[in-house]
Coordinates of C-alpha atoms in Angstrom, one line a residue:
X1 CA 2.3 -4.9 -26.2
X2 CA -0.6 -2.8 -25.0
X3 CA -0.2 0.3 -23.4
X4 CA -0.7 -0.5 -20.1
X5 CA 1.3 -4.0 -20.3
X6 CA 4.4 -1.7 -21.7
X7 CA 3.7 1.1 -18.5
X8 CA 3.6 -2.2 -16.3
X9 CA 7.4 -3.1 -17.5
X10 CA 8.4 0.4 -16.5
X11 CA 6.9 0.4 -13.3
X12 CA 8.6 -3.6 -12.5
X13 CA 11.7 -1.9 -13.6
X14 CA 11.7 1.4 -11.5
X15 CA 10.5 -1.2 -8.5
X16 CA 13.5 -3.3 -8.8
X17 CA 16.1 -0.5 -9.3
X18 CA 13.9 1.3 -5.8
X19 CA 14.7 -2.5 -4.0
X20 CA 18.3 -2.1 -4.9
X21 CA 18.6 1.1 -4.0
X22 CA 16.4 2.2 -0.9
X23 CA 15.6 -0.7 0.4
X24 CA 19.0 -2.3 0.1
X25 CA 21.1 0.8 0.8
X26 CA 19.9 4.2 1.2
X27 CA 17.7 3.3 4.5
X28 CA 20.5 1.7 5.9
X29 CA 22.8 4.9 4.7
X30 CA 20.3 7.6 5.7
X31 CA 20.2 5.6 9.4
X32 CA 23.8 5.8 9.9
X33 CA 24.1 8.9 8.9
X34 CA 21.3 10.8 9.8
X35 CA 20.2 8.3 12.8
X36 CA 17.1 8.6 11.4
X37 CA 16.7 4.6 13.0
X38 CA 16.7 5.8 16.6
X39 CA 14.7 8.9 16.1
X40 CA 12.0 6.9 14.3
X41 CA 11.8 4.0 16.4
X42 CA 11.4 7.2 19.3
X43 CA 8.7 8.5 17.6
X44 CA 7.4 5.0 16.9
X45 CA 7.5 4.9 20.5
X46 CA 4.2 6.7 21.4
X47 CA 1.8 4.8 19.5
X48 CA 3.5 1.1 21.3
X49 CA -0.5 0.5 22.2
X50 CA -1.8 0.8 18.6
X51 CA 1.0 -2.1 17.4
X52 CA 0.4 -4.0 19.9
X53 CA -3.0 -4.9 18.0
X54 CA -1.5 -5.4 14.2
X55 CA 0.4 -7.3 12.4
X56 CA 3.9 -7.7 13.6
X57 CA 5.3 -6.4 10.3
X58 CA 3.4 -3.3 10.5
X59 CA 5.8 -1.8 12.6
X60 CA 8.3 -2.5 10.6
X61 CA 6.4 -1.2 7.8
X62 CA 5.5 2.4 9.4
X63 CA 9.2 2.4 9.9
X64 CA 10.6 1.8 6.5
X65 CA 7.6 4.8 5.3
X66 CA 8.7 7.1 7.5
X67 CA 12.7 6.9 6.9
X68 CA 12.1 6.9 3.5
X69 CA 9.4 10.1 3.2
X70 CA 12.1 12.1 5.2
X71 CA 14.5 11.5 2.6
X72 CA 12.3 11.7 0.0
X73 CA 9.7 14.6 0.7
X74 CA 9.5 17.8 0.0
X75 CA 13.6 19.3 1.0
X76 CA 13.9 15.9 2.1
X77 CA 18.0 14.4 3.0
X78 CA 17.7 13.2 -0.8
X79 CA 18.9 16.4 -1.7
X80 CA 21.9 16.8 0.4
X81 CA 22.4 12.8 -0.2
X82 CA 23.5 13.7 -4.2
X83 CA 26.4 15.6 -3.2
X84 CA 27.7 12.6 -0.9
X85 CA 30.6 10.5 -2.3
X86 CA 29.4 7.3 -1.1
X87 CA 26.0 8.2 -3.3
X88 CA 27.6 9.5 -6.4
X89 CA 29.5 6.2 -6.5
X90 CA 26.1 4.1 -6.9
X91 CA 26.3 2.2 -10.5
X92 CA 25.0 5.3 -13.0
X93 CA 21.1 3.7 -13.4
X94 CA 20.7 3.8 -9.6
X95 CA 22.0 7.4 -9.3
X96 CA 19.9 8.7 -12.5
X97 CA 17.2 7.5 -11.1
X98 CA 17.7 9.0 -7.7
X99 CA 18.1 12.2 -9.0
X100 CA 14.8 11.9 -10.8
X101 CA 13.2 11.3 -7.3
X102 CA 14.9 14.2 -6.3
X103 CA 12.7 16.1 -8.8
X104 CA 9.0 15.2 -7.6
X105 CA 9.0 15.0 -3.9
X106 CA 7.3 11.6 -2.5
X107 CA 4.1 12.5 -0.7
X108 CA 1.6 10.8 1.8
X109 CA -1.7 10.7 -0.1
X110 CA -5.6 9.8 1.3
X111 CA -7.3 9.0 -1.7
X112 CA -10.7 7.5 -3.6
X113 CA -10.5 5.4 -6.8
X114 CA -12.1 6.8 -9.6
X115 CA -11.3 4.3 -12.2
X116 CA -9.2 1.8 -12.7
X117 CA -8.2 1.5 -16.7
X118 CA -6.2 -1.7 -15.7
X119 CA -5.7 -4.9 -14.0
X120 CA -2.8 -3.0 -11.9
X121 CA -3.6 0.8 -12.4
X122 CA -5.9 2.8 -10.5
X123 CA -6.8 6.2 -11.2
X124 CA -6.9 8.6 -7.4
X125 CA -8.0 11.7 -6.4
X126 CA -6.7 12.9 -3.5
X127 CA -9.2 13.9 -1.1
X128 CA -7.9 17.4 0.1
X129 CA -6.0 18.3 -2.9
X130 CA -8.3 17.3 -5.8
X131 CA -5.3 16.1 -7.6
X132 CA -5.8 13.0 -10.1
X133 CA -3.3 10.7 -10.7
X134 CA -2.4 7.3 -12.1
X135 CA -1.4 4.6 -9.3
X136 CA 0.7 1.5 -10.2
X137 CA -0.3 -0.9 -7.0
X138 CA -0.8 -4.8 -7.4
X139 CA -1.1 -4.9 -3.8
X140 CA -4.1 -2.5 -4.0
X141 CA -5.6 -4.9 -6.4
X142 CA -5.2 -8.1 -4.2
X143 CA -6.7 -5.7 -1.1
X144 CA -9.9 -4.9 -3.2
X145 CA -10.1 -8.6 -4.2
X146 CA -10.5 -9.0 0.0
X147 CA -12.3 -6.0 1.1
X148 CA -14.7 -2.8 -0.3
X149 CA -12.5 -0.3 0.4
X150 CA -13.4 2.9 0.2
X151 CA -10.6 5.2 0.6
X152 CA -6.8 4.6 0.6
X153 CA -3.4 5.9 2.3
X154 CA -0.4 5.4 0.3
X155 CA 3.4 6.8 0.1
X156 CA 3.5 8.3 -3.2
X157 CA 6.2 8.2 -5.7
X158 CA 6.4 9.4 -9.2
X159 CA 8.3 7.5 -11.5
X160 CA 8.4 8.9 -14.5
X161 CA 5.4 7.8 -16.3
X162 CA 3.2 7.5 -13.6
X163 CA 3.3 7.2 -9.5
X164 CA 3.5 3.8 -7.3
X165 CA 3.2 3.2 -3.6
X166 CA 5.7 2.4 -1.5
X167 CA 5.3 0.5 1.5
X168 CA 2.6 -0.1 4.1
X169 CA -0.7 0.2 2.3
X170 CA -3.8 1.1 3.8
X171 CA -7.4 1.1 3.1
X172 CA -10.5 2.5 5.1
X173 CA -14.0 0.5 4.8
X174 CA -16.0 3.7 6.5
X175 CA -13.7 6.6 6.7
X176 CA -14.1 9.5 3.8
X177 CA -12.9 13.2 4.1
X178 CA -15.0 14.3 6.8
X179 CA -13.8 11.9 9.1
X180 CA -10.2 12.4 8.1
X181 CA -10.7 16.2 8.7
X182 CA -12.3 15.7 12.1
X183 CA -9.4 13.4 13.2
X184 CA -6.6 16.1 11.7
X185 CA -8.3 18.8 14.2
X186 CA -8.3 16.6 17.0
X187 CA -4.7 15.7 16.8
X188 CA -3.6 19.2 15.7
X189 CA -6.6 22.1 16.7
X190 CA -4.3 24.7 14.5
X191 CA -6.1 22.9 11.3
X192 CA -8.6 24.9 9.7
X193 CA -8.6 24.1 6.4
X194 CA -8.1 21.3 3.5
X195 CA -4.7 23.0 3.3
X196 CA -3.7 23.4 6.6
X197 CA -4.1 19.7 7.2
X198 CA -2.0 18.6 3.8
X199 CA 0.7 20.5 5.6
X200 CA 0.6 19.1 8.5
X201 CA 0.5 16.2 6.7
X202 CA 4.2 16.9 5.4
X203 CA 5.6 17.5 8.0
X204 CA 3.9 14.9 10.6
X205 CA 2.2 12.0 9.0
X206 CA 2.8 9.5 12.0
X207 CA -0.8 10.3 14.0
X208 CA -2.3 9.4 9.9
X209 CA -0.1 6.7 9.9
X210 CA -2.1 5.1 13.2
X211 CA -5.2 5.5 11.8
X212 CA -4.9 1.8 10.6
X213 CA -6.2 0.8 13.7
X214 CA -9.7 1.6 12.5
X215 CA -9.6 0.4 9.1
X216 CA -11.2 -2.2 9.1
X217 CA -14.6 -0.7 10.8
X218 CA -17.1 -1.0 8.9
X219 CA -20.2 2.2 9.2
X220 CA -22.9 1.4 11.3
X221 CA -26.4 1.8 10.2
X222 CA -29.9 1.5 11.3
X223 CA -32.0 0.1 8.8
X224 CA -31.2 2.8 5.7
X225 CA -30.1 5.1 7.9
X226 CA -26.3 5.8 8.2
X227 CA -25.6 6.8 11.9
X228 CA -23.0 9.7 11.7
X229 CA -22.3 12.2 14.6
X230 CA -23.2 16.0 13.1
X231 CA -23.5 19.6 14.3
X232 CA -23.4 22.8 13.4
X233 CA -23.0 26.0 15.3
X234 CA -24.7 29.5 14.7
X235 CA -24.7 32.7 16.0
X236 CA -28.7 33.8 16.7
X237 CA -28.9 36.8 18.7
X238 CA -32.9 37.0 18.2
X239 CA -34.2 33.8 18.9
X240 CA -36.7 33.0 21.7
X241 CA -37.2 29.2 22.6
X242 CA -40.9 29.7 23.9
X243 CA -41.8 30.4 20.4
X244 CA -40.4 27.4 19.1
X245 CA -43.0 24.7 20.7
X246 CA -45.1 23.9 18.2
X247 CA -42.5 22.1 16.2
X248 CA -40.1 21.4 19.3
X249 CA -40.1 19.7 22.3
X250 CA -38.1 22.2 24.5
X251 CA -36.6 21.5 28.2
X252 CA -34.2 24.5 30.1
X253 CA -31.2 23.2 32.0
X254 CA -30.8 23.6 35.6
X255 CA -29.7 26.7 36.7
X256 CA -28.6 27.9 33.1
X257 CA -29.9 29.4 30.7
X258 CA -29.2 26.7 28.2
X259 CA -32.3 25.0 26.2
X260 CA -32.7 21.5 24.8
X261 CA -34.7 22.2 21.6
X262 CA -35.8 18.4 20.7
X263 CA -37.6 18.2 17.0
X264 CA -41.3 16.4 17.5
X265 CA -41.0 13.3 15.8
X266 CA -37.2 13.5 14.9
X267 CA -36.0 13.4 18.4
X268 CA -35.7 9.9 19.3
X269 CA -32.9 7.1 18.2
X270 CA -32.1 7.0 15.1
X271 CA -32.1 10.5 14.4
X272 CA -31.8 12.1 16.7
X273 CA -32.3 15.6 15.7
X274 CA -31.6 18.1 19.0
X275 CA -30.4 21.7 19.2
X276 CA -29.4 23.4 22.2
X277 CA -29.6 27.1 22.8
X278 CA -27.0 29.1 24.7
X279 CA -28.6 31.9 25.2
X280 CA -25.9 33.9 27.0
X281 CA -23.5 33.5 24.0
X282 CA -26.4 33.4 21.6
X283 CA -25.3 30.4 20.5
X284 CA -27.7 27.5 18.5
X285 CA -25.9 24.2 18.2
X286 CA -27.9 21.6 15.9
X287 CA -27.0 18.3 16.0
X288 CA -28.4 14.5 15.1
X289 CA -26.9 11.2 14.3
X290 CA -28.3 10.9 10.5
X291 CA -28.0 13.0 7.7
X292 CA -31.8 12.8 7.4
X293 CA -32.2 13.9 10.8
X294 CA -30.1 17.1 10.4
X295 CA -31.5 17.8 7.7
X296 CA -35.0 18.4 8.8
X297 CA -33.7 20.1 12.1
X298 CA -31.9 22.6 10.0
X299 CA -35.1 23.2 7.4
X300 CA -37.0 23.5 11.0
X301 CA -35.5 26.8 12.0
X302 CA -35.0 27.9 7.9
X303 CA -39.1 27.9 8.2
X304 CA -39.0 30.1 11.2
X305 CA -36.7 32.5 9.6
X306 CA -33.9 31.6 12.1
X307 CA -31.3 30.1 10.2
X308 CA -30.8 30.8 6.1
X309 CA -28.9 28.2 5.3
X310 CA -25.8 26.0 7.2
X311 CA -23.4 23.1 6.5
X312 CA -22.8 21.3 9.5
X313 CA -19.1 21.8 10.8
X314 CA -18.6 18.4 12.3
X315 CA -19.4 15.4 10.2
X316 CA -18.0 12.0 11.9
X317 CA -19.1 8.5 12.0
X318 CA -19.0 6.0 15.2
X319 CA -15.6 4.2 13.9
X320 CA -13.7 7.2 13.7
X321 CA -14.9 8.5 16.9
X322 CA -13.4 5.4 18.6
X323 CA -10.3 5.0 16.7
X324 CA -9.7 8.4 17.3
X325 CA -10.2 8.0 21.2
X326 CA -8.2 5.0 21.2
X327 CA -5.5 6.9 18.7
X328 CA -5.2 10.4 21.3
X329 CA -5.8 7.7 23.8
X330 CA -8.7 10.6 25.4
X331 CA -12.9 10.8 25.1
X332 CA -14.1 12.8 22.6
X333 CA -17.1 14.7 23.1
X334 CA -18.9 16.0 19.9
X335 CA -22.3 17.0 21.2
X336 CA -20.5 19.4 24.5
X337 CA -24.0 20.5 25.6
X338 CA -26.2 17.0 26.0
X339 CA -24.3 16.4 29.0
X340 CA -26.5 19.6 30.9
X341 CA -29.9 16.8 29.9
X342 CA -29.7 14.3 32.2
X343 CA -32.6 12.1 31.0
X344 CA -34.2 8.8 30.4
X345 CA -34.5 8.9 26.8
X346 CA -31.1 9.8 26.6
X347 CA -30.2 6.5 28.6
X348 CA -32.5 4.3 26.3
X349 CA -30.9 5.8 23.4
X350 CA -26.9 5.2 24.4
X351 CA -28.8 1.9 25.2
X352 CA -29.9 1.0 22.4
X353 CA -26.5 2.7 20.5
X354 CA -25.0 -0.2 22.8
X355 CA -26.8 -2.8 21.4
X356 CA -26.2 -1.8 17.7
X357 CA -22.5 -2.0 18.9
X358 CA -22.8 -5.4 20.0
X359 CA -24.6 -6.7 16.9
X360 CA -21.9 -5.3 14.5
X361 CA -19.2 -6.5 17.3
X362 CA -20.8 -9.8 16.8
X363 CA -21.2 -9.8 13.0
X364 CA -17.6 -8.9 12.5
X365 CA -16.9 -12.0 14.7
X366 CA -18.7 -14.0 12.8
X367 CA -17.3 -13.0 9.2
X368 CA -13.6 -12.4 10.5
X369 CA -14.3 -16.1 11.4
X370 CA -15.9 -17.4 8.4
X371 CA -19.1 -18.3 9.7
X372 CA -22.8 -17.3 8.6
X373 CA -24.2 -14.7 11.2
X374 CA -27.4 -16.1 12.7
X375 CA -30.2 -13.1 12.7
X376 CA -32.4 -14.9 14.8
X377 CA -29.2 -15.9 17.2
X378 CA -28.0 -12.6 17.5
X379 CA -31.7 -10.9 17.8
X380 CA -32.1 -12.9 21.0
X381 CA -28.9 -12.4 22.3
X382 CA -29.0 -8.5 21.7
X383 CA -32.6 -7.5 21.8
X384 CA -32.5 -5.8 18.8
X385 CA -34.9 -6.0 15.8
X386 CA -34.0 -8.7 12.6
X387 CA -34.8 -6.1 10.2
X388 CA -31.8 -3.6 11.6
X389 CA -29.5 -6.5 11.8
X390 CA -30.0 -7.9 8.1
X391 CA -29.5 -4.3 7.1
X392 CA -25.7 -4.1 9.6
X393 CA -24.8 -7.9 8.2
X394 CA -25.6 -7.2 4.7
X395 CA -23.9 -3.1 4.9
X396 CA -20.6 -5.3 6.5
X397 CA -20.2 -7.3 3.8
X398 CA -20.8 -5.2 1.1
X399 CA -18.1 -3.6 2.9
X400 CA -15.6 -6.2 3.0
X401 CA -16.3 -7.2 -0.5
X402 CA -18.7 -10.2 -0.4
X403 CA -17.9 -13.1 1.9
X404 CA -20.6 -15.0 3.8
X405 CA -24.5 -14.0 3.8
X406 CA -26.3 -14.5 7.2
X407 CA -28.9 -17.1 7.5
X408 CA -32.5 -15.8 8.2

């Protein structure tokens, strides 16, 4: 036997003793005595609304995963559970291997795959941790024969030889890191770093756990153009907006000395690129809606010896935006400033954002119902152009891993 085929008979093993004894018993144990049932299905409580629009088994799911990391996790019950007579009576190979769970804590883990060295092994990184390990997962492999996932959120455990997933498994078509990150300080504004948010991780992963709801958005572009929400702030004491028109277009708000600093050329849909001056706080605030589009707004003010250099600190695309808003059930403003520029071209650009909306709305339709999306259909019905909606049909399948091509 190969090396993989004789790590896959481990893994089948350790999955049947973990049937026997979690699924069988310990959940049922740990809810009797612990009454970790009712105070889950309390907890489960507050995100009703998000269920409502899955699977029926997903609750059930979410329920098993969170039972079983409180027992399991870092000075989880599993280690109080050892000492208990009705545990230490289990037959000797289900205790042995509940001690060696004991050992290496099970973990919630958002993930990429780097490789995958076999039909049922996948090699992750974590995404805040850097950590790489080997994943044993069939049903990841029958997920990415339906969809292009790009990241994953599994319950971790370590068996041994390698680690498997237990439970609900869930993969993200358009979410990476940033997004994750923006939704962690949302939920909890006390994160402020990679760490801070594995923590809070530990110790609360239900508000993760909902973020299923958005997994299967796909990103929304405009022709090569990913559309992403970004900003940065900085603090420029020195900087005088008047000086600034020859490569901006720049309008003062009412009654405050705020400044819209729109970049010629850059400004409109899909890039968006704007800053706004606070000039009481000395405050710049870039932002834009493509990468490209920050980009140039940022080397705009490097070339006028305003800025050196800057990441932005908020990187988020549409689909998290609204599965966050839908998650913390609130609106979630990202650009705080625009609202002080009430203008036209701000209208025909949500306009027009409304209208990409609608094409991917429609698209997803389409696919999710097996038919071919009609470009010249959906042009007429939308108003937008056939060259942006190739590019949105043919990004969403490449997405969702191949399915139907859209007739021209």
């Amino acid at each position: 036997m190969s090396k993989y085929a004789n790590l896959k008979a481990f893994c089948n093993e350790s999955s049947a003793i973990s049937a026997k004894v979690v699924d069988d018993f310990l959940m049922f144990y740990a809810a009797k005595t612990n009454r970790l049932d009712a105070k889950t299905d309390k907890l489960l409580a507050k995100y009703k609304f998000i269920f409502k629009s899955q699977d029926p088994s997903w609750f059930r799911l979410c329920k098993a995963q969170l039972i079983v990391h409180h027992i399991f996790k870092a000075k989880g019950l599993i280690g109080k559970y050892l000492n208990h007579s009705t545990v230490t009576a289990l037959p000797k190979e289900q205790y042995k291997w509940l001690v060696s769970q004991a050992a290496t804590p099970w973990r919630f883990s958002f993930a990429i795959v780097v490789k995958q060295p076999s039909e049922d092994f996948f090699e992750m990184e974590d995404i805040f941790s850097s950590e790489r390990y080997l994943l044993y997962s069939p049903s990841m492999r029958d997920l990415l024969q339906e969809h292009n996932y790009q990241l994953w959120f599994n319950l971790v455990a370590f068996n041994g030889q390698c680690w498997q997933s237990f439970g609900l498994i869930v993969g993200f078509l358009s979410f990476d890191a940033d997004d994750i990150f923006f939704f962690a300080t949302e939920q909890n504004p006390s994160i402020e770093s990679d760490e801070d948010l594995l923590d809070d991780l530990e110790q609360r992963p239900l508000p993760y756990m909902m973020l299923m709801h958005g997994a299967n958005y796909p990103v929304t572009v405009n022709n090569d153009d990913l559309i992403i929400h970004m900003a940065g702030n900085f603090h420029c004491p020195t900087l005088t907006p008047d000086e600034l028109q020859k490569d901006f277009n720049i309008e003062k708000a009412p009654n405050k000395a705020l400044y819209m600093l729109g970049l010629k050329h850059m400004e409109e849909f899909p890039h968006m690129a704007i800053a706004y001056y606070d000039q009481q706080n000395s405050l710049l605030q870039l932002t834009a809606m493509t990468a490209a589009g920050y980009e140039k707004l940022r080397i705009a003010f490097v070339k006028q010896g305003i800025l050196t250099d800057g990441f932005p600190e908020i990187a988020v695309k549409p689909s998290m935006l609204i599965t966050a808003g839908d998650i913390l059930r609130r609106s979630i403003e990202v650009f705080p400033y625009e609202q002080y520029f009430e203008q036209e071209k701000s209208q025909e650009d949500e306009a027009q954002m409304s209208r990409l909306n609608e094409v991917l709305s429609i698209v997803m339709n389409d696919l999710n119902d097996g038919k071919t999306p009609d470009y010249d259909a959906i042009a007429q019905q939308t108003d937008v152009d056939l060259t942006t909606i190739k590019s949105i049909v043919e990004n969403v399948i490449d997405r969702m891993g191949g399915l139907k091509k859209g007739k021209r």
